[in-house]
Coordinates of C-alpha atoms in Angstrom, one line a residue:
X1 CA 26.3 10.2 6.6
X2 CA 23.2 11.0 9.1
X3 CA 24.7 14.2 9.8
X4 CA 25.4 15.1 5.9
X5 CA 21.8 14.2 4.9
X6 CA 20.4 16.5 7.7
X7 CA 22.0 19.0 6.0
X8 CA 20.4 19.2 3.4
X9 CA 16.9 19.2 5.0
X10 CA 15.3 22.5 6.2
X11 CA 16.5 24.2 9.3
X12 CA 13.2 23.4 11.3
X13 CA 14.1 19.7 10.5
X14 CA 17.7 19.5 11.5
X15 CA 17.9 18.0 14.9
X16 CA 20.0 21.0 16.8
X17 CA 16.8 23.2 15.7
X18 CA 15.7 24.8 18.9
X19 CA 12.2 23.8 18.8
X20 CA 12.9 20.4 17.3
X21 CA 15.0 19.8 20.0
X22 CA 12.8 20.7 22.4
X23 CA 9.8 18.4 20.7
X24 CA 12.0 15.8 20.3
X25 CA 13.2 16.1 24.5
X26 CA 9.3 15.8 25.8
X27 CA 10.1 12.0 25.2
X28 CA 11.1 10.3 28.5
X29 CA 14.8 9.4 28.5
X30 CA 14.6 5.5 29.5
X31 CA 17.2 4.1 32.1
X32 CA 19.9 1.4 30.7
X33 CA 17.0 -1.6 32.1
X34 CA 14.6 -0.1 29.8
X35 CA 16.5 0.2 26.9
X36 CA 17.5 -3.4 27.2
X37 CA 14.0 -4.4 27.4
X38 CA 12.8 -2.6 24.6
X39 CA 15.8 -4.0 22.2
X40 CA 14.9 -7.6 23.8
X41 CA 11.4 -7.2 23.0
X42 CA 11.9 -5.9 19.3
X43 CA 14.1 -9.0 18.9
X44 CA 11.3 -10.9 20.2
X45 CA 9.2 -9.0 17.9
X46 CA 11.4 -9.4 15.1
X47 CA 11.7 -13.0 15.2
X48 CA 8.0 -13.9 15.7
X49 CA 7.1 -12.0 12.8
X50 CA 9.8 -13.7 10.7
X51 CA 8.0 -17.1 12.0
X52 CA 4.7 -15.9 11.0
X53 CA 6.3 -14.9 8.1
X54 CA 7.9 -18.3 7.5
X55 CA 4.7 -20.4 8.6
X56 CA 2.6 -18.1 6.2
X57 CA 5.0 -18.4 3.0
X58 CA 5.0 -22.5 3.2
X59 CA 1.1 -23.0 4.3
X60 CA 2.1 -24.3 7.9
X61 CA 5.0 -26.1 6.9
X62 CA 3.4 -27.8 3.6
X63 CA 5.6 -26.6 0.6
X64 CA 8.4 -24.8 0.0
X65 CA 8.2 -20.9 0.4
X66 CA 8.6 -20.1 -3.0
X67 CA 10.6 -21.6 -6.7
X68 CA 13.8 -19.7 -6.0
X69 CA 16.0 -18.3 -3.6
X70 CA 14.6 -14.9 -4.4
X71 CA 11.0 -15.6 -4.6
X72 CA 11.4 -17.7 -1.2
X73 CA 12.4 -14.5 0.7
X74 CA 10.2 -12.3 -0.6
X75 CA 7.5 -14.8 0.6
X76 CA 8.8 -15.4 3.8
X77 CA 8.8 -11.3 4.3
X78 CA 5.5 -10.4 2.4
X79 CA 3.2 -10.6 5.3
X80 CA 5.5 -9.8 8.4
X81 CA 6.7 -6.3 6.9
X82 CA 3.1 -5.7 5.3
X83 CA 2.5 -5.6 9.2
X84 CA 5.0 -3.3 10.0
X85 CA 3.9 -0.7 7.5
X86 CA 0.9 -0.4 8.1
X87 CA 1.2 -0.2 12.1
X88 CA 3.8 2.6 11.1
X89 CA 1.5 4.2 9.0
X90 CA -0.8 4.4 11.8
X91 CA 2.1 5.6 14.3
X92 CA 3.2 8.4 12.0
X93 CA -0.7 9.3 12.2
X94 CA -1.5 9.1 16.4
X95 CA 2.1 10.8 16.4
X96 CA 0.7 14.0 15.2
X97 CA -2.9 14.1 15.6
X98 CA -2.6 15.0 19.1
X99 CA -0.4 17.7 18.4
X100 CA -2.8 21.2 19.5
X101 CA -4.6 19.2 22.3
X102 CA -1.2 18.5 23.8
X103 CA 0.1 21.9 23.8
X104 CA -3.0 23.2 25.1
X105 CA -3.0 20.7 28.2
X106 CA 0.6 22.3 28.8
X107 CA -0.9 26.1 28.2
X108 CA 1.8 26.7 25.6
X109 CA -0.8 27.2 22.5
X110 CA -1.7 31.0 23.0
X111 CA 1.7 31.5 23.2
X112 CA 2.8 29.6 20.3
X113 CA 0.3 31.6 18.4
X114 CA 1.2 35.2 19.6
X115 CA 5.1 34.4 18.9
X116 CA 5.7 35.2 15.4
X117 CA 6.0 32.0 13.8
X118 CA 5.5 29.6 17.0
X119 CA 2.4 28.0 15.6
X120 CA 4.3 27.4 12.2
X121 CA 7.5 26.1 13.9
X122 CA 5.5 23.8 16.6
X123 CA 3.7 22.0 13.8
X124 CA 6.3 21.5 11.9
X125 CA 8.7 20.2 14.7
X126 CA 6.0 18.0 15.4
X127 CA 5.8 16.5 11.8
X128 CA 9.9 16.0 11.4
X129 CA 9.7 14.2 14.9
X130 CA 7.7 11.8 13.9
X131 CA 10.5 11.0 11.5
X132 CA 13.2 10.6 14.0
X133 CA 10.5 8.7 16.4
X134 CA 10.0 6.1 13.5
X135 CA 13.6 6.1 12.3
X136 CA 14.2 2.3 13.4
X137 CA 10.4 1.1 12.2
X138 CA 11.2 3.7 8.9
X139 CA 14.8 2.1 8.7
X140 CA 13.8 -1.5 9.0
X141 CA 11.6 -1.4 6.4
X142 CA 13.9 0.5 3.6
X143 CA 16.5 -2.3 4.8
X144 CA 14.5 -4.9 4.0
X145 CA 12.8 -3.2 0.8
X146 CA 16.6 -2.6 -0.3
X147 CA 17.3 -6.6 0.2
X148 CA 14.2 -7.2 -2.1
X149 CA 15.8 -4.9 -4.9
X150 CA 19.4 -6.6 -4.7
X151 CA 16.9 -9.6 -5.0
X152 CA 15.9 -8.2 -8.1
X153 CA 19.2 -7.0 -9.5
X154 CA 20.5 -11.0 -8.8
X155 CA 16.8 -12.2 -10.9
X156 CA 17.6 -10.4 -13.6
X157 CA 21.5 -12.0 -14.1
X158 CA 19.4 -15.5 -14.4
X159 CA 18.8 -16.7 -17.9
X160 CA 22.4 -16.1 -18.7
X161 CA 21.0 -12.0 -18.6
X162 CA 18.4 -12.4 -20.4
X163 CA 15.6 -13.1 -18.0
X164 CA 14.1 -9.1 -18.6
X165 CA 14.4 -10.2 -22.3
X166 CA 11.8 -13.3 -21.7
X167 CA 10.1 -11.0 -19.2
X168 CA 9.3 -8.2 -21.7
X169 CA 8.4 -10.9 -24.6
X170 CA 4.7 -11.0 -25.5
X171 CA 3.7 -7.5 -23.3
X172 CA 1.6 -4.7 -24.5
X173 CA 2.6 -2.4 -25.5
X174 CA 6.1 -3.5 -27.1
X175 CA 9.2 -2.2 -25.6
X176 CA 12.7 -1.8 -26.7
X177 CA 15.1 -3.4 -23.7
X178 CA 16.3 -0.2 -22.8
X179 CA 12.8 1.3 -21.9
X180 CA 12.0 -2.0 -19.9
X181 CA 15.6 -1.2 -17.9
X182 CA 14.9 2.2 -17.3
X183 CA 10.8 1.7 -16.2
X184 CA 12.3 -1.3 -13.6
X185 CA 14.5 1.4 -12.4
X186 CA 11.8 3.8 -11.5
X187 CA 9.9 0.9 -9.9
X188 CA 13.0 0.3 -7.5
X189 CA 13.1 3.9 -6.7
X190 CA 9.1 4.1 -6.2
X191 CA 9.7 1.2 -3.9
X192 CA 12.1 2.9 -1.4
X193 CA 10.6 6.7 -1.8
X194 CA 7.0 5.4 -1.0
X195 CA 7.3 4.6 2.7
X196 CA 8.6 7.4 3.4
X197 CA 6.2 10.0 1.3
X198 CA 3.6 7.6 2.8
X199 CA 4.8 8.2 6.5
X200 CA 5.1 11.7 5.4
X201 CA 1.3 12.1 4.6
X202 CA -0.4 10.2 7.5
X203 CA 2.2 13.0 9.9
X204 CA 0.5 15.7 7.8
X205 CA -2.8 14.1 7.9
X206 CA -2.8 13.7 11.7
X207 CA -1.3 17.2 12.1
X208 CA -3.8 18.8 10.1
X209 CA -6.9 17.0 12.3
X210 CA -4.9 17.7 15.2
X211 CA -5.8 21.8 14.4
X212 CA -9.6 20.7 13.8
X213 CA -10.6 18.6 16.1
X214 CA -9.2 19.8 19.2
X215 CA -10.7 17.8 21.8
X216 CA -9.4 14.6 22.2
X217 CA -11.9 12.6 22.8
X218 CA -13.1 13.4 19.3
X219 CA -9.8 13.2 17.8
X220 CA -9.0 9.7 19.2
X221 CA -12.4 8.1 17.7
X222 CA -11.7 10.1 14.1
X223 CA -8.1 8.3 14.5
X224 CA -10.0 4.8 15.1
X225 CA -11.8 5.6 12.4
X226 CA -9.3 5.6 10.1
X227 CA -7.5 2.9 11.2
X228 CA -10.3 0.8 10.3
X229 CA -10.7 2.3 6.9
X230 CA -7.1 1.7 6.2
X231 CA -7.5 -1.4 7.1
X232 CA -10.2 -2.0 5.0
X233 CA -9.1 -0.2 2.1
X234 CA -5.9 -2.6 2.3
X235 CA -7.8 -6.2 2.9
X236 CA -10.3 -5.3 0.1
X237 CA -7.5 -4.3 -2.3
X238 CA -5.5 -7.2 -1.1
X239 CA -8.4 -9.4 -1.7
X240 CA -9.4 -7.7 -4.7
X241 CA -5.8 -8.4 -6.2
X242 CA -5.2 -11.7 -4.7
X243 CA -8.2 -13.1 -6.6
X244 CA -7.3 -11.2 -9.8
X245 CA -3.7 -13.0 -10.0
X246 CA -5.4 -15.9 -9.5
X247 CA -8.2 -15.4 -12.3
X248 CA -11.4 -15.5 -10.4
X249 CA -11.9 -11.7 -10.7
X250 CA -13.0 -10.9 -14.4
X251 CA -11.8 -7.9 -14.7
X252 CA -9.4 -6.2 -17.6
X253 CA -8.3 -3.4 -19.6
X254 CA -8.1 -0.1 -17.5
X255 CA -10.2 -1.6 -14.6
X256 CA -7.0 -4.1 -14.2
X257 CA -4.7 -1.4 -14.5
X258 CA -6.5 0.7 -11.7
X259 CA -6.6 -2.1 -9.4
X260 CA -2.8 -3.2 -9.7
X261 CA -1.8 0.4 -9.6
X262 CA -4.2 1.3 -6.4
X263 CA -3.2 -1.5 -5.1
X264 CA 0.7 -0.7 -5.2
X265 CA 0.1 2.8 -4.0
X266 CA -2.6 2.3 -1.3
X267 CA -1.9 -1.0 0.4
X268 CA 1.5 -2.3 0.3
X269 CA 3.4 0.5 -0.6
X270 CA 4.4 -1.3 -4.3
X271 CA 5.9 -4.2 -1.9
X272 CA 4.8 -7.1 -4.3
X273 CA 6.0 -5.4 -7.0
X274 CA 9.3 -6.0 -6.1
X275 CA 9.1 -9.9 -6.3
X276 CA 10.1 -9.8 -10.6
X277 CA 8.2 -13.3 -11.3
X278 CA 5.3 -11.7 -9.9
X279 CA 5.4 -8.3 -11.4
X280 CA 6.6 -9.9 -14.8
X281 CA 3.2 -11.6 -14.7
X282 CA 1.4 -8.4 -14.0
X283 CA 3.4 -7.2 -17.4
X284 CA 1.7 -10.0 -19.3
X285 CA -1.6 -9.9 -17.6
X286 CA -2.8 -6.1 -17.5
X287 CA -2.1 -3.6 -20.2
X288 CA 0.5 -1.1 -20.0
X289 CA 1.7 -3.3 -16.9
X290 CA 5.0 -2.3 -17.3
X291 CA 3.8 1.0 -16.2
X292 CA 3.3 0.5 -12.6
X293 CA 6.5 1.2 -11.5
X294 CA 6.1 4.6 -13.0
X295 CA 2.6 5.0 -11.8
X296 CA 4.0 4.3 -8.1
X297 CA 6.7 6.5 -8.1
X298 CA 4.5 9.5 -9.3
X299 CA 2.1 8.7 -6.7
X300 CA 4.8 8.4 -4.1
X301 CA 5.7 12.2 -5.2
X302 CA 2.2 13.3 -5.1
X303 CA 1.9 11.4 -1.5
X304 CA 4.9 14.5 -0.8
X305 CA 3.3 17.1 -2.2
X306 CA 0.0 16.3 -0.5
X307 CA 1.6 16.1 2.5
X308 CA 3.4 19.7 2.0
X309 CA -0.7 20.9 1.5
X310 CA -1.4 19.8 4.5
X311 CA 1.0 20.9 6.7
X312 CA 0.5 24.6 5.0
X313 CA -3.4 24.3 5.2
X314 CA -2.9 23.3 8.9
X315 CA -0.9 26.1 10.0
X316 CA -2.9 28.8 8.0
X317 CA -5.7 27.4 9.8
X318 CA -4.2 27.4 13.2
X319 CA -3.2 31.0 12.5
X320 CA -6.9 32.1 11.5
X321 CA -8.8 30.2 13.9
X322 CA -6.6 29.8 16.8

């Protein structure tokens, strides 16, 4: 199946690409004992954060994690794989914003830039790489995103099939059932395209400062720099929408809207979307609610087409200024 989808992607993205192959090969190849390290400590990994997880969803052991089955896991693996985005989100952009300093320290830029294409091919090696370097972190959370949706398809079977029905009662504006079928649908799909259009763009991001900010000393605090402001721009719309499900934030009409739809896009990747109680609640309490699936998957596609700016911008600047 691997080997059918990467046939469909561009040449310069395929694996047996020459100069993929070669980007991907500057990795060390680990011995057998390191290998079994590294899968012992992402087991480790795994289970502490599915503790965390756990001890976070039931207020240190207080309550229950949530009213149903469905709700309960989607607790338990809120915060744990809120982690693991964003630290992947971060990866995809440290993957690539070193990508120029690197090749100059080797003395392979000038002639990356006097082979036709080199500088075009070497960037965008370095972007699909990133891909392949986060495959399990990429994989793990489309696995788990995917166990939310079945989550979802078994929610909506409660009620004897009628829980959209009650869900859709009272909204604005009014729906037919269909329309509220087809607009959960796109949410799904927003769901599982955004990581990787999100992954996508930070690569592009940190590929384009890699051609910019050359020195890396510079580019290292530019890429602390926006760690911390992706961190803040997710606590503060975390925040923002914690206390607005709650009721303590006033706020309503478009400025609602705004903030459950930045929200979805910016911080969790649409991730407590896909918990239906939740997002039927956001249905009832902000206009056009219903929306947001829709709203995330068009972002999700303009997070791609961003990211396919970028990448262009970065090379025609690598070409122009060297």
């Amino acid at each position: 199946m691997i080997r059918r989808m990467a046939g469909q992607l561009p040449a310069w993205a395929r694996p047996e690409h020459p100069v993929l192959r070669y980007e991907l090969g500057k990795s060390k190849r680990l011995s057998t004992r390191a290998r079994l390290l590294r899968l012992a400590a992402m087991a480790i990994g795994v289970i502490l954060l599915g503790v965390a997880g756990y001890l976070i969803a039931t207020g240190l052991l207080t309550h229950p994690p949530g009213q149903s089955v469905t709700e309960s896991i989607h607790a338990v693996m809120f915060w744990p794989l809120l982690a693991v985005q964003f630290l992947t989100g971060i990866a995809a952009l440290t993957l690539t914003a070193s990508t120029v300093a690197d090749e100059i320290q080797r003395r392979n830029w000038d002639n990356l830039r006097s082979t036709a294409l080199g500088a075009e091919l070497a960037l965008h090696a370095r972007w699909a790489a990133t891909f392949y370097r986060l495959r399990y972190l990429l994989g793990a959370i489309l696995l788990l995103r995917l166990v939310l949706v079945g989550g979802i398809l078994y929610d909506l079977t409660a009620f004897q099939g009628r829980y959209l029905d009650l869900l859709m009662n009272g909204i604005a504006p009014e729906l037919p059932l269909v329309a509220g079928v087809l607009l959960l649908s796109l949410l799904m799909t927003g769901a599982l395209i955004a990581p990787v259009t999100a992954v996508g763009f930070d690569g592009a991001l940190g590929l384009l400062l890699s051609v910019v900010v050359r020195q890396r000393t510079y580019s290292i605090l530019l890429q602390v720099l926006a760690t911390f402001i992706r961190l803040a721009i997710t606590a503060g719309l975390l925040h923002a929408m914690t206390q607005f499900m709650r009721g303590a934030l006033a706020i309503d009409g478009a400025a609602s809207w705004l903030l459950a739809a930045g929200y979805g896009g910016l911080a969790d990747w649409g991730l407590a979307f896909l918990d239906l109680g939740v997002y039927g609640e956001l249905w009832v309490m902000v206009p056009f609610g219903i929306m947001l699936g829709l709203a995330l998957l068009l972002f999700a596609l303009f997070q791609a087409f961003l990211a396919d700016q970028m990448i262009a911008l970065a090379v025609r600047y690598s070409e122009r200024h060297g």
